[in-house]
Amino acid sequence: TQLLEQSPQFLSIQEGENLTVYCNSSSVFSSLQWYRQEPGEGPVLLVTVVTGGEVKKLKRLTFQFGDARKDSSLHITAAQPGDTGLYLCAGGDSGNEKLTFGTGTRLTIIP
Amino acid sequence: NAGVTQTPKFQVLKTGQSMTLQCAQDMNHEYMSWYRQDPGMGLRLIHYSVGAGITDQGEVPNGYNVSRSTTEDFPLRLLSAAPSQTSVYFCASRRTGTGGMETQYFGPGTRLLVL
């Protein structure tokens, strides 16, 4: 069974600060996705990375896939209250048939 | 275009009761899946389907059955509910692309409490 560990589990910071959350595994994934989930709703896809070392930017969010495709990070610059939510990483298996989700990072941005 | 819809939104069951969680999508997606979300454990895959008539087990299939008679619908059945099945259940759908993982769309979830 492939496992994805996310850290930190909880993070609470002031508006305007920068932060990084991590997604780590001992397994290799063919692709890595990041989702954000609001309370009472389903997860919403933010980004998909497929190449080792790939970096993608989405406004103030920067996503990186590790060179060995075993880990990923999400960096948020100048965090805003609207960034509050549960961030989930998910790795695709070799056939891109099944997704394994990480344990999640619950982020709170304090105005 | 409603996306992925799930019913009911909330359900309370007694141990041993059976029920079906409904999931439908109107995007003509081949791939559909069911996850359960428990505190501190992320989402875990229960069952999935790559097309009508085809289903397969995920990480935690025990106690759950699925069928896929149409492209649009993918119901999840609990034959004899147990307290360990108390959770939030999410249905999701996506295209089966030939490249990397396609965008997966989630429904709003069903909150199930088994007493």
CSV table of C-alpha atoms in Angstrom, one decimal:
chain,number,residue,atom,x,y,z
A,1,THR,CA,0.0,0.0,0.0
A,2,GLN,CA,1.4,3.4,-1.0
A,3,LEU,CA,1.3,6.0,1.8
A,4,LEU,CA,1.5,9.7,1.7
A,5,GLU,CA,2.4,11.7,4.8
A,6,GLN,CA,1.7,15.4,4.9
A,7,SER,CA,3.3,17.9,7.3
A,8,PRO,CA,2.5,19.8,9.3
A,9,GLN,CA,-0.9,18.4,10.2
A,10,PHE,CA,-2.1,21.8,11.4
A,11,LEU,CA,-0.8,25.2,10.6
A,12,SER,CA,-2.0,28.6,11.8
A,13,ILE,CA,-0.3,31.8,10.6
A,14,GLN,CA,-0.9,35.5,10.3
A,15,GLU,CA,-2.1,37.0,7.0
A,16,GLY,CA,0.8,38.1,4.9
A,17,GLU,CA,3.2,35.4,6.0
A,18,ASN,CA,4.7,32.7,3.8
A,19,LEU,CA,4.3,29.0,4.4
A,20,THR,CA,5.3,25.6,3.0
A,21,VAL,CA,3.5,22.3,3.4
A,22,TYR,CA,5.0,19.0,2.5
A,23,CYS,CA,3.9,15.7,1.1
A,24,ASN,CA,6.2,12.7,1.4
A,25,SER,CA,6.3,9.1,0.5
A,26,SER,CA,8.6,6.2,0.1
A,27,SER,CA,6.8,5.2,-3.1
A,28,VAL,CA,7.2,6.6,-6.5
A,29,PHE,CA,4.1,8.2,-8.1
A,30,SER,CA,3.4,8.7,-11.8
A,31,SER,CA,1.6,12.0,-11.0
A,32,LEU,CA,0.9,14.2,-8.0
A,33,GLN,CA,-2.1,16.3,-7.4
A,34,TRP,CA,-3.0,19.0,-4.8
A,35,TYR,CA,-6.5,19.6,-3.7
A,36,ARG,CA,-8.1,22.2,-1.3
A,37,GLN,CA,-11.2,21.3,0.6
A,38,GLU,CA,-13.6,23.7,2.3
A,39,PRO,CA,-15.8,22.6,5.3
A,40,GLY,CA,-18.8,20.6,4.1
A,41,GLU,CA,-17.6,20.3,0.5
A,42,GLY,CA,-15.7,17.9,-1.6
A,43,PRO,CA,-12.0,18.5,-2.5
A,44,VAL,CA,-11.3,20.8,-5.5
A,45,LEU,CA,-8.2,20.2,-7.7
A,46,LEU,CA,-5.6,22.9,-7.6
A,47,VAL,CA,-2.8,21.4,-9.8
A,48,THR,CA,-1.4,18.2,-11.3
A,49,VAL,CA,2.4,17.7,-11.7
A,50,VAL,CA,3.7,14.7,-13.6
A,51,THR,CA,7.4,15.2,-14.2
A,52,GLY,CA,10.2,14.9,-11.6
A,53,GLY,CA,11.4,18.3,-10.6
A,54,GLU,CA,8.4,20.0,-12.2
A,55,VAL,CA,7.4,23.4,-10.7
A,56,LYS,CA,4.0,25.0,-11.3
A,57,LYS,CA,2.7,28.3,-10.1
A,58,LEU,CA,-0.9,29.3,-9.5
A,59,LYS,CA,-0.9,33.0,-8.5
A,60,ARG,CA,0.6,33.0,-5.0
A,61,LEU,CA,0.8,29.2,-4.8
A,62,THR,CA,3.9,27.3,-6.0
A,63,PHE,CA,3.9,23.5,-6.4
A,64,GLN,CA,6.9,21.3,-6.8
A,65,PHE,CA,7.3,17.6,-7.6
A,66,GLY,CA,10.4,16.0,-6.2
A,67,ASP,CA,13.1,14.8,-8.6
A,68,ALA,CA,12.4,11.2,-7.7
A,69,ARG,CA,8.6,11.7,-7.8
A,70,LYS,CA,8.3,10.6,-4.2
A,71,ASP,CA,7.5,13.9,-2.6
A,72,SER,CA,6.0,17.3,-3.3
A,73,SER,CA,5.7,20.7,-1.7
A,74,LEU,CA,3.2,23.6,-1.7
A,75,HIS,CA,4.5,27.1,-1.0
A,76,ILE,CA,2.1,30.0,-0.4
A,77,THR,CA,3.4,33.5,-0.6
A,78,ALA,CA,1.7,36.3,1.4
A,79,ALA,CA,-1.1,34.1,2.7
A,80,GLN,CA,-4.6,35.5,2.8
A,81,PRO,CA,-7.7,34.4,4.8
A,82,GLY,CA,-9.2,33.0,1.6
A,83,ASP,CA,-6.3,30.4,1.6
A,84,THR,CA,-7.8,28.8,4.8
A,85,GLY,CA,-8.8,25.2,4.2
A,86,LEU,CA,-7.7,21.6,4.2
A,87,TYR,CA,-4.9,20.9,1.7
A,88,LEU,CA,-4.6,17.3,0.4
A,89,CYS,CA,-2.0,15.8,-1.8
A,90,ALA,CA,-2.8,12.7,-3.9
A,91,GLY,CA,-0.4,10.4,-5.8
A,92,GLY,CA,-1.4,8.5,-9.0
A,93,ASP,CA,-0.3,4.9,-9.4
A,94,SER,CA,1.6,3.7,-12.4
A,95,GLY,CA,-1.5,3.2,-14.5
A,96,ASN,CA,-3.0,6.5,-13.3
A,97,GLU,CA,-6.0,4.4,-12.3
A,98,LYS,CA,-6.0,5.0,-8.5
A,99,LEU,CA,-5.2,7.9,-6.4
A,100,THR,CA,-3.7,7.7,-2.9
A,101,PHE,CA,-4.5,10.6,-0.7
A,102,GLY,CA,-2.3,12.1,1.9
A,103,THR,CA,-3.4,12.8,5.5
A,104,GLY,CA,-4.0,16.5,4.9
A,105,THR,CA,-2.8,19.8,6.2
A,106,ARG,CA,-5.4,22.0,7.9
A,107,LEU,CA,-4.4,25.6,7.2
A,108,THR,CA,-5.8,28.6,9.1
A,109,ILE,CA,-4.9,32.2,8.0
A,110,ILE,CA,-5.5,34.7,10.8
A,111,PRO,CA,-6.6,38.2,9.5
B,1,ASN,CA,-24.5,20.9,-16.0
B,2,ALA,CA,-24.8,19.7,-12.3
B,3,GLY,CA,-21.4,18.0,-12.1
B,4,VAL,CA,-21.3,15.2,-9.5
B,5,THR,CA,-24.4,14.9,-7.3
B,6,GLN,CA,-24.8,12.7,-4.2
B,7,THR,CA,-27.8,11.8,-2.2
B,8,PRO,CA,-28.6,11.8,0.7
B,9,LYS,CA,-26.6,14.6,2.3
B,10,PHE,CA,-27.0,13.1,5.8
B,11,GLN,CA,-28.1,9.7,7.0
B,12,VAL,CA,-28.4,8.0,10.4
B,13,LEU,CA,-28.5,4.2,10.4
B,14,LYS,CA,-28.8,1.5,13.1
B,15,THR,CA,-26.2,-1.3,13.1
B,16,GLY,CA,-27.2,-4.0,10.7
B,17,GLN,CA,-29.4,-1.8,8.5
B,18,SER,CA,-28.7,-1.5,4.8
B,19,MET,CA,-28.7,1.5,2.5
B,20,THR,CA,-27.6,2.8,-0.9
B,21,LEU,CA,-25.7,6.0,-1.4
B,22,GLN,CA,-26.5,7.5,-4.7
B,23,CYS,CA,-24.0,9.2,-7.1
B,24,ALA,CA,-24.6,10.6,-10.5
B,25,GLN,CA,-22.5,12.7,-13.0
B,26,ASP,CA,-23.6,14.4,-16.2
B,27,MET,CA,-20.1,15.0,-17.7
B,28,ASN,CA,-20.0,11.6,-19.5
B,29,HIS,CA,-16.9,10.6,-17.5
B,30,GLU,CA,-15.7,7.0,-17.8
B,31,TYR,CA,-14.1,6.8,-14.4
B,32,MET,CA,-16.0,7.0,-11.2
B,33,SER,CA,-15.0,6.3,-7.6
B,34,TRP,CA,-16.1,6.2,-4.0
B,35,TYR,CA,-13.9,7.5,-1.1
B,36,ARG,CA,-14.5,7.7,2.6
B,37,GLN,CA,-12.9,10.5,4.7
B,38,ASP,CA,-12.2,10.0,8.3
B,39,PRO,CA,-10.4,12.5,10.7
B,40,GLY,CA,-6.6,12.4,10.3
B,41,MET,CA,-6.7,9.8,7.5
B,42,GLY,CA,-7.3,11.8,4.4
B,43,LEU,CA,-9.5,10.1,1.7
B,44,ARG,CA,-9.4,6.3,1.2
B,45,LEU,CA,-10.5,4.7,-2.0
B,46,ILE,CA,-13.4,2.2,-1.5
B,47,HIS,CA,-14.3,1.1,-5.0
B,48,TYR,CA,-13.8,2.4,-8.5
B,49,SER,CA,-15.1,1.9,-12.0
B,50,VAL,CA,-13.4,2.6,-15.4
B,51,GLY,CA,-16.6,2.3,-17.3
B,52,ALA,CA,-20.1,0.8,-17.4
B,53,GLY,CA,-20.1,-2.8,-16.4
B,54,ILE,CA,-16.6,-2.7,-14.9
B,55,THR,CA,-15.8,-2.2,-11.2
B,56,ASP,CA,-12.8,-2.9,-9.0
B,57,GLN,CA,-11.8,-2.7,-5.4
B,58,GLY,CA,-9.8,0.1,-3.8
B,59,GLU,CA,-8.0,0.3,-0.5
B,60,VAL,CA,-11.0,-0.3,1.9
B,61,PRO,CA,-13.7,-2.3,0.0
B,62,ASN,CA,-14.9,-4.6,2.8
B,63,GLY,CA,-18.6,-4.0,3.8
B,64,TYR,CA,-19.4,-2.1,0.6
B,65,ASN,CA,-20.7,-3.2,-2.8
B,66,VAL,CA,-20.9,-1.2,-6.1
B,67,SER,CA,-22.3,-1.7,-9.6
B,68,ARG,CA,-22.1,0.4,-12.7
B,69,SER,CA,-24.9,-0.3,-15.1
B,70,THR,CA,-24.8,3.2,-16.8
B,71,THR,CA,-22.1,5.7,-17.4
B,72,GLU,CA,-23.9,8.3,-15.3
B,73,ASP,CA,-24.6,6.4,-12.1
B,74,PHE,CA,-22.4,4.6,-9.5
B,75,PRO,CA,-24.3,3.7,-6.3
B,76,LEU,CA,-22.5,2.5,-3.2
B,77,ARG,CA,-24.3,-0.2,-1.1
B,78,LEU,CA,-23.9,-0.9,2.6
B,79,LEU,CA,-25.4,-4.3,3.1
B,80,SER,CA,-25.2,-4.4,6.9
B,81,ALA,CA,-24.0,-1.1,8.4
B,82,ALA,CA,-21.5,-1.1,11.3
B,83,PRO,CA,-20.4,1.7,13.5
B,84,SER,CA,-16.9,1.6,11.8
B,85,GLN,CA,-18.6,2.8,8.7
B,86,THR,CA,-19.5,6.1,10.2
B,87,SER,CA,-17.7,8.5,7.9
B,88,VAL,CA,-18.1,11.1,5.2
B,89,TYR,CA,-18.5,9.5,1.8
B,90,PHE,CA,-17.4,11.2,-1.4
B,91,CYS,CA,-18.1,10.2,-5.0
B,92,ALA,CA,-15.8,11.4,-7.8
B,93,SER,CA,-15.6,11.2,-11.5
B,94,ARG,CA,-13.0,12.0,-14.3
B,95,ARG,CA,-12.1,11.2,-17.8
B,96,THR,CA,-9.7,8.4,-18.4
B,97,GLY,CA,-7.0,10.2,-20.3
B,98,THR,CA,-4.0,8.7,-22.1
B,99,GLY,CA,-1.5,11.0,-20.4
B,100,GLY,CA,-1.2,12.0,-16.8
B,101,MET,CA,-4.0,11.9,-14.2
B,102,GLU,CA,-7.0,13.8,-15.3
B,103,THR,CA,-8.9,16.3,-13.2
B,104,GLN,CA,-11.1,14.5,-10.7
B,105,TYR,CA,-14.4,16.2,-9.7
B,106,PHE,CA,-15.9,15.4,-6.3
B,107,GLY,CA,-19.5,15.5,-5.2
B,108,PRO,CA,-20.5,17.4,-2.0
B,109,GLY,CA,-20.4,14.2,0.2
B,110,THR,CA,-22.8,12.1,2.3
B,111,ARG,CA,-22.4,12.2,6.0
B,112,LEU,CA,-23.3,8.8,7.5
B,113,LEU,CA,-23.7,8.0,11.2
B,114,VAL,CA,-24.1,4.4,12.2
B,115,LEU,CA,-25.4,3.9,15.8
